[in-house]
Amino acid sequence: MGFNFYAYMDRMKYIKRWQLMRSVREENIMEHSQQVAMFAHALAVINNKIFGGSANPEKAVLYAIYHECSEVVTGDLPTPIKYFNNSIQGAYKNLEARACDKLLNTLPQELRAEIAPSVNPDTGCLEYALMKAADRLAAFVKCLEELRCGNSEFAKAKKSIEDDLHSRKMPEVEYYFEHFIPAFLLTLDELEGE
């Protein structure tokens, strides 16, 4: 008997993000999840090495890798719809949880207990908070990319995402903004120091 979990995960590359907005470059949830994983890892390492914290970088990375996996079942519901009101938001959270359960049931029983904590994470832990901040950082970087290409469609999103990130009062995020975000505004020649 075959198992479908990883074939479902492979379909993440077909789920487009930012569906209601005109984008210069399309983005899918597979590439987005990889970027969130890198950013979550960075935030966890910053937490530990710069601020003397005790984050588990591997846990943050695994949360990031799987944070959009339910969308292979549900599709990507645009943010304005997802958060339109508490009723819709609650119903969508329920749908996401059911989608995650469906996906976990496509694994061999022997693997489920090991993978389930990454698909259904502990939303009260530091690593989850770091991953959620990394998710917003990835959205912020997408806005910067689009604006650099002359697409003003992302101006309002950039401001609201930046405000949200700073409102979290996370020193890791502020460190990332100060030390890494400016480089996302550079050209390749400028990155190489020419």
mmCIF file of C-alpha atoms in Angstrom:
data_model
loop_
_atom_site.group_PDB
_atom_site.id
_atom_site.type_symbol
_atom_site.label_atom_id
_atom_site.label_comp_id
_atom_site.label_asym_id
_atom_site.label_seq_id
_atom_site.Cartn_x
_atom_site.Cartn_y
_atom_site.Cartn_z
ATOM 1 C CA MET A 1 0.000 0.000 0.000
ATOM 2 C CA GLY A 2 1.277 3.457 -0.905
ATOM 3 C CA PHE A 3 1.143 6.590 1.215
ATOM 4 C CA ASN A 4 0.250 10.008 -0.170
ATOM 5 C CA PHE A 5 1.677 12.479 2.381
ATOM 6 C CA TYR A 6 4.790 13.523 0.477
ATOM 7 C CA ALA A 7 2.989 13.613 -2.855
ATOM 8 C CA TYR A 8 0.563 16.059 -1.223
ATOM 9 C CA MET A 9 3.501 18.113 0.108
ATOM 10 C CA ASP A 10 4.978 18.210 -3.396
ATOM 11 C CA ARG A 11 1.790 19.896 -4.598
ATOM 12 C CA MET A 12 2.643 22.966 -2.496
ATOM 13 C CA LYS A 13 4.453 24.269 -5.566
ATOM 14 C CA TYR A 14 1.085 24.663 -7.336
ATOM 15 C CA ILE A 15 -0.589 26.821 -4.669
ATOM 16 C CA LYS A 16 -0.107 30.503 -5.496
ATOM 17 C CA ARG A 17 0.157 33.247 -2.879
ATOM 18 C CA TRP A 18 -1.085 36.833 -3.106
ATOM 19 C CA GLN A 19 -3.988 35.834 -5.360
ATOM 20 C CA LEU A 20 -5.897 39.099 -5.056
ATOM 21 C CA MET A 21 -2.881 41.256 -5.891
ATOM 22 C CA ARG A 22 -1.047 41.839 -9.147
ATOM 23 C CA SER A 23 2.481 40.531 -8.689
ATOM 24 C CA VAL A 24 5.550 41.144 -10.798
ATOM 25 C CA ARG A 25 6.709 37.654 -9.799
ATOM 26 C CA GLU A 26 4.367 34.888 -8.711
ATOM 27 C CA GLU A 27 5.153 33.043 -5.503
ATOM 28 C CA ASN A 28 3.999 29.590 -4.420
ATOM 29 C CA ILE A 29 3.666 28.188 -0.911
ATOM 30 C CA MET A 30 6.558 25.755 -1.334
ATOM 31 C CA GLU A 31 9.101 28.494 -2.014
ATOM 32 C CA HIS A 32 7.451 30.694 0.618
ATOM 33 C CA SER A 33 7.777 27.913 3.216
ATOM 34 C CA GLN A 34 11.473 27.504 2.415
ATOM 35 C CA GLN A 35 12.039 31.228 2.917
ATOM 36 C CA VAL A 36 10.064 31.197 6.179
ATOM 37 C CA ALA A 37 12.188 28.242 7.330
ATOM 38 C CA MET A 38 15.393 30.225 6.692
ATOM 39 C CA PHE A 39 14.027 33.288 8.474
ATOM 40 C CA ALA A 40 12.708 31.210 11.412
ATOM 41 C CA HIS A 41 16.121 29.589 11.742
ATOM 42 C CA ALA A 42 17.760 33.021 11.719
ATOM 43 C CA LEU A 43 15.387 34.372 14.379
ATOM 44 C CA ALA A 44 15.975 31.328 16.607
ATOM 45 C CA VAL A 45 19.758 31.664 16.254
ATOM 46 C CA ILE A 46 19.528 35.414 16.958
ATOM 47 C CA ASN A 47 17.419 34.610 20.021
ATOM 48 C CA ASN A 48 20.122 32.255 21.287
ATOM 49 C CA LYS A 49 23.374 33.934 20.258
ATOM 50 C CA ILE A 50 22.514 37.636 20.478
ATOM 51 C CA PHE A 51 19.919 37.678 23.269
ATOM 52 C CA GLY A 52 20.977 34.644 25.333
ATOM 53 C CA GLY A 53 17.730 32.775 24.717
ATOM 54 C CA SER A 54 16.984 29.092 24.475
ATOM 55 C CA ALA A 55 15.051 28.692 21.221
ATOM 56 C CA ASN A 56 15.199 25.371 19.402
ATOM 57 C CA PRO A 57 16.158 26.322 15.811
ATOM 58 C CA GLU A 58 15.274 22.904 14.381
ATOM 59 C CA LYS A 59 11.781 23.050 15.868
ATOM 60 C CA ALA A 60 11.238 26.544 14.423
ATOM 61 C CA VAL A 61 12.419 25.322 11.004
ATOM 62 C CA LEU A 62 10.110 22.300 11.042
ATOM 63 C CA TYR A 63 7.156 24.475 12.011
ATOM 64 C CA ALA A 64 7.991 26.733 9.064
ATOM 65 C CA ILE A 65 8.363 23.895 6.556
ATOM 66 C CA TYR A 66 4.878 22.615 7.347
ATOM 67 C CA HIS A 67 3.102 25.881 8.248
ATOM 68 C CA GLU A 68 1.205 26.097 4.924
ATOM 69 C CA CYS A 69 0.724 22.368 4.297
ATOM 70 C CA SER A 70 -3.045 22.469 4.915
ATOM 71 C CA GLU A 71 -3.355 24.635 1.809
ATOM 72 C CA VAL A 72 -2.771 21.628 -0.468
ATOM 73 C CA VAL A 73 -6.269 20.633 0.697
ATOM 74 C CA THR A 74 -7.895 24.044 1.270
ATOM 75 C CA GLY A 75 -6.078 26.255 -1.227
ATOM 76 C CA ASP A 76 -4.755 29.675 -0.199
ATOM 77 C CA LEU A 77 -7.621 31.766 1.104
ATOM 78 C CA PRO A 78 -6.696 35.453 0.677
ATOM 79 C CA THR A 79 -6.010 37.289 3.953
ATOM 80 C CA PRO A 80 -8.875 39.824 3.635
ATOM 81 C CA ILE A 81 -11.333 36.933 3.401
ATOM 82 C CA LYS A 82 -9.627 34.750 6.033
ATOM 83 C CA TYR A 83 -9.766 37.544 8.623
ATOM 84 C CA PHE A 84 -13.014 39.219 7.493
ATOM 85 C CA ASN A 85 -14.706 38.474 10.827
ATOM 86 C CA ASN A 86 -14.298 36.158 13.824
ATOM 87 C CA SER A 87 -16.837 33.679 12.491
ATOM 88 C CA ILE A 88 -15.022 33.192 9.182
ATOM 89 C CA GLN A 89 -11.632 33.145 10.894
ATOM 90 C CA GLY A 90 -12.787 30.455 13.336
ATOM 91 C CA ALA A 91 -14.352 28.356 10.587
ATOM 92 C CA TYR A 92 -11.179 28.603 8.513
ATOM 93 C CA LYS A 93 -8.982 27.580 11.482
ATOM 94 C CA ASN A 94 -11.250 24.556 11.925
ATOM 95 C CA LEU A 95 -10.960 23.732 8.227
ATOM 96 C CA GLU A 96 -7.159 24.025 8.396
ATOM 97 C CA ALA A 97 -7.052 21.666 11.392
ATOM 98 C CA ARG A 98 -9.204 19.117 9.575
ATOM 99 C CA ALA A 99 -6.970 19.390 6.495
ATOM 100 C CA CYS A 100 -3.880 18.757 8.636
ATOM 101 C CA ASP A 101 -5.517 15.696 10.194
ATOM 102 C CA LYS A 102 -6.411 14.424 6.726
ATOM 103 C CA LEU A 103 -2.806 14.853 5.608
ATOM 104 C CA LEU A 104 -1.393 13.121 8.684
ATOM 105 C CA ASN A 105 -3.686 10.168 7.975
ATOM 106 C CA THR A 106 -1.872 9.713 4.657
ATOM 107 C CA LEU A 107 1.292 8.691 6.550
ATOM 108 C CA PRO A 108 2.162 5.241 7.857
ATOM 109 C CA GLN A 109 1.036 4.934 11.482
ATOM 110 C CA GLU A 110 4.667 4.486 12.567
ATOM 111 C CA LEU A 111 5.616 7.970 11.258
ATOM 112 C CA ARG A 112 2.596 10.024 12.346
ATOM 113 C CA ALA A 113 3.658 10.617 15.937
ATOM 114 C CA GLU A 114 7.019 11.994 14.765
ATOM 115 C CA ILE A 115 5.631 14.303 12.054
ATOM 116 C CA ALA A 116 2.358 15.398 13.703
ATOM 117 C CA PRO A 117 3.983 17.957 16.080
ATOM 118 C CA SER A 118 5.373 19.848 13.070
ATOM 119 C CA VAL A 119 2.075 19.787 11.162
ATOM 120 C CA ASN A 120 -0.002 20.617 14.293
ATOM 121 C CA PRO A 121 2.463 22.744 16.276
ATOM 122 C CA ASP A 122 2.337 23.932 19.868
ATOM 123 C CA THR A 123 1.037 27.450 19.242
ATOM 124 C CA GLY A 124 2.064 28.618 22.712
ATOM 125 C CA CYS A 125 5.790 28.026 22.407
ATOM 126 C CA LEU A 126 8.617 30.410 21.506
ATOM 127 C CA GLU A 127 9.469 28.537 18.303
ATOM 128 C CA TYR A 128 5.917 28.996 17.024
ATOM 129 C CA ALA A 129 6.096 32.748 17.746
ATOM 130 C CA LEU A 130 9.430 32.918 15.917
ATOM 131 C CA MET A 131 7.967 31.040 12.940
ATOM 132 C CA LYS A 132 4.935 33.373 12.812
ATOM 133 C CA ALA A 133 7.267 36.385 12.855
ATOM 134 C CA ALA A 134 9.353 34.761 10.112
ATOM 135 C CA ASP A 135 6.170 34.248 8.076
ATOM 136 C CA ARG A 136 5.445 37.975 8.331
ATOM 137 C CA LEU A 137 9.084 38.812 7.519
ATOM 138 C CA ALA A 138 8.768 36.753 4.326
ATOM 139 C CA ALA A 139 5.628 38.708 3.404
ATOM 140 C CA PHE A 140 7.468 41.969 4.140
ATOM 141 C CA VAL A 141 10.384 40.939 1.908
ATOM 142 C CA LYS A 142 7.884 40.066 -0.859
ATOM 143 C CA CYS A 143 6.468 43.591 -0.550
ATOM 144 C CA LEU A 144 9.960 45.081 -0.800
ATOM 145 C CA GLU A 145 10.657 42.996 -3.918
ATOM 146 C CA GLU A 146 7.436 44.074 -5.594
ATOM 147 C CA LEU A 147 7.949 47.753 -4.701
ATOM 148 C CA ARG A 148 11.533 47.658 -6.024
ATOM 149 C CA CYS A 149 10.059 46.472 -9.323
ATOM 150 C CA GLY A 150 7.732 49.466 -9.421
ATOM 151 C CA ASN A 151 4.596 47.642 -8.282
ATOM 152 C CA SER A 152 2.823 50.059 -5.939
ATOM 153 C CA GLU A 153 0.111 47.416 -5.364
ATOM 154 C CA PHE A 154 2.160 46.268 -2.341
ATOM 155 C CA ALA A 155 2.675 49.675 -0.645
ATOM 156 C CA LYS A 156 -0.209 49.375 1.830
ATOM 157 C CA ALA A 157 0.613 45.729 2.589
ATOM 158 C CA LYS A 158 4.244 46.682 3.305
ATOM 159 C CA LYS A 159 3.194 49.301 5.840
ATOM 160 C CA SER A 160 0.659 47.096 7.641
ATOM 161 C CA ILE A 161 3.055 44.121 7.769
ATOM 162 C CA GLU A 162 5.908 46.310 9.037
ATOM 163 C CA ASP A 163 3.637 47.800 11.717
ATOM 164 C CA ASP A 164 2.549 44.292 12.731
ATOM 165 C CA LEU A 165 6.144 43.078 12.983
ATOM 166 C CA HIS A 166 7.244 46.002 15.169
ATOM 167 C CA SER A 167 4.129 45.663 17.355
ATOM 168 C CA ARG A 168 5.277 42.162 18.338
ATOM 169 C CA LYS A 169 8.098 43.711 20.399
ATOM 170 C CA MET A 170 10.421 40.808 19.604
ATOM 171 C CA PRO A 171 14.115 41.720 19.904
ATOM 172 C CA GLU A 172 14.993 39.075 17.300
ATOM 173 C CA VAL A 173 12.750 40.774 14.749
ATOM 174 C CA GLU A 174 14.168 44.218 15.518
ATOM 175 C CA TYR A 175 17.711 42.833 15.169
ATOM 176 C CA TYR A 176 16.772 41.254 11.835
ATOM 177 C CA PHE A 177 15.290 44.547 10.622
ATOM 178 C CA GLU A 178 18.377 46.498 11.594
ATOM 179 C CA HIS A 179 21.012 44.087 10.330
ATOM 180 C CA PHE A 180 19.457 42.147 7.424
ATOM 181 C CA ILE A 181 16.473 43.947 5.891
ATOM 182 C CA PRO A 182 18.533 46.803 4.331
ATOM 183 C CA ALA A 183 20.331 44.282 2.099
ATOM 184 C CA PHE A 184 17.020 43.267 0.492
ATOM 185 C CA LEU A 185 16.918 46.743 -1.072
ATOM 186 C CA LEU A 186 20.273 46.290 -2.845
ATOM 187 C CA THR A 187 20.977 45.217 -6.404
ATOM 188 C CA LEU A 188 23.249 42.226 -7.062
ATOM 189 C CA ASP A 189 26.138 44.569 -7.881
ATOM 190 C CA GLU A 190 25.589 46.418 -4.624
ATOM 191 C CA LEU A 191 25.458 43.121 -2.693
ATOM 192 C CA GLU A 192 28.802 42.160 -4.218
ATOM 193 C CA GLY A 193 30.264 45.534 -3.245
ATOM 194 C CA GLU A 194 30.927 46.805 -6.750
#
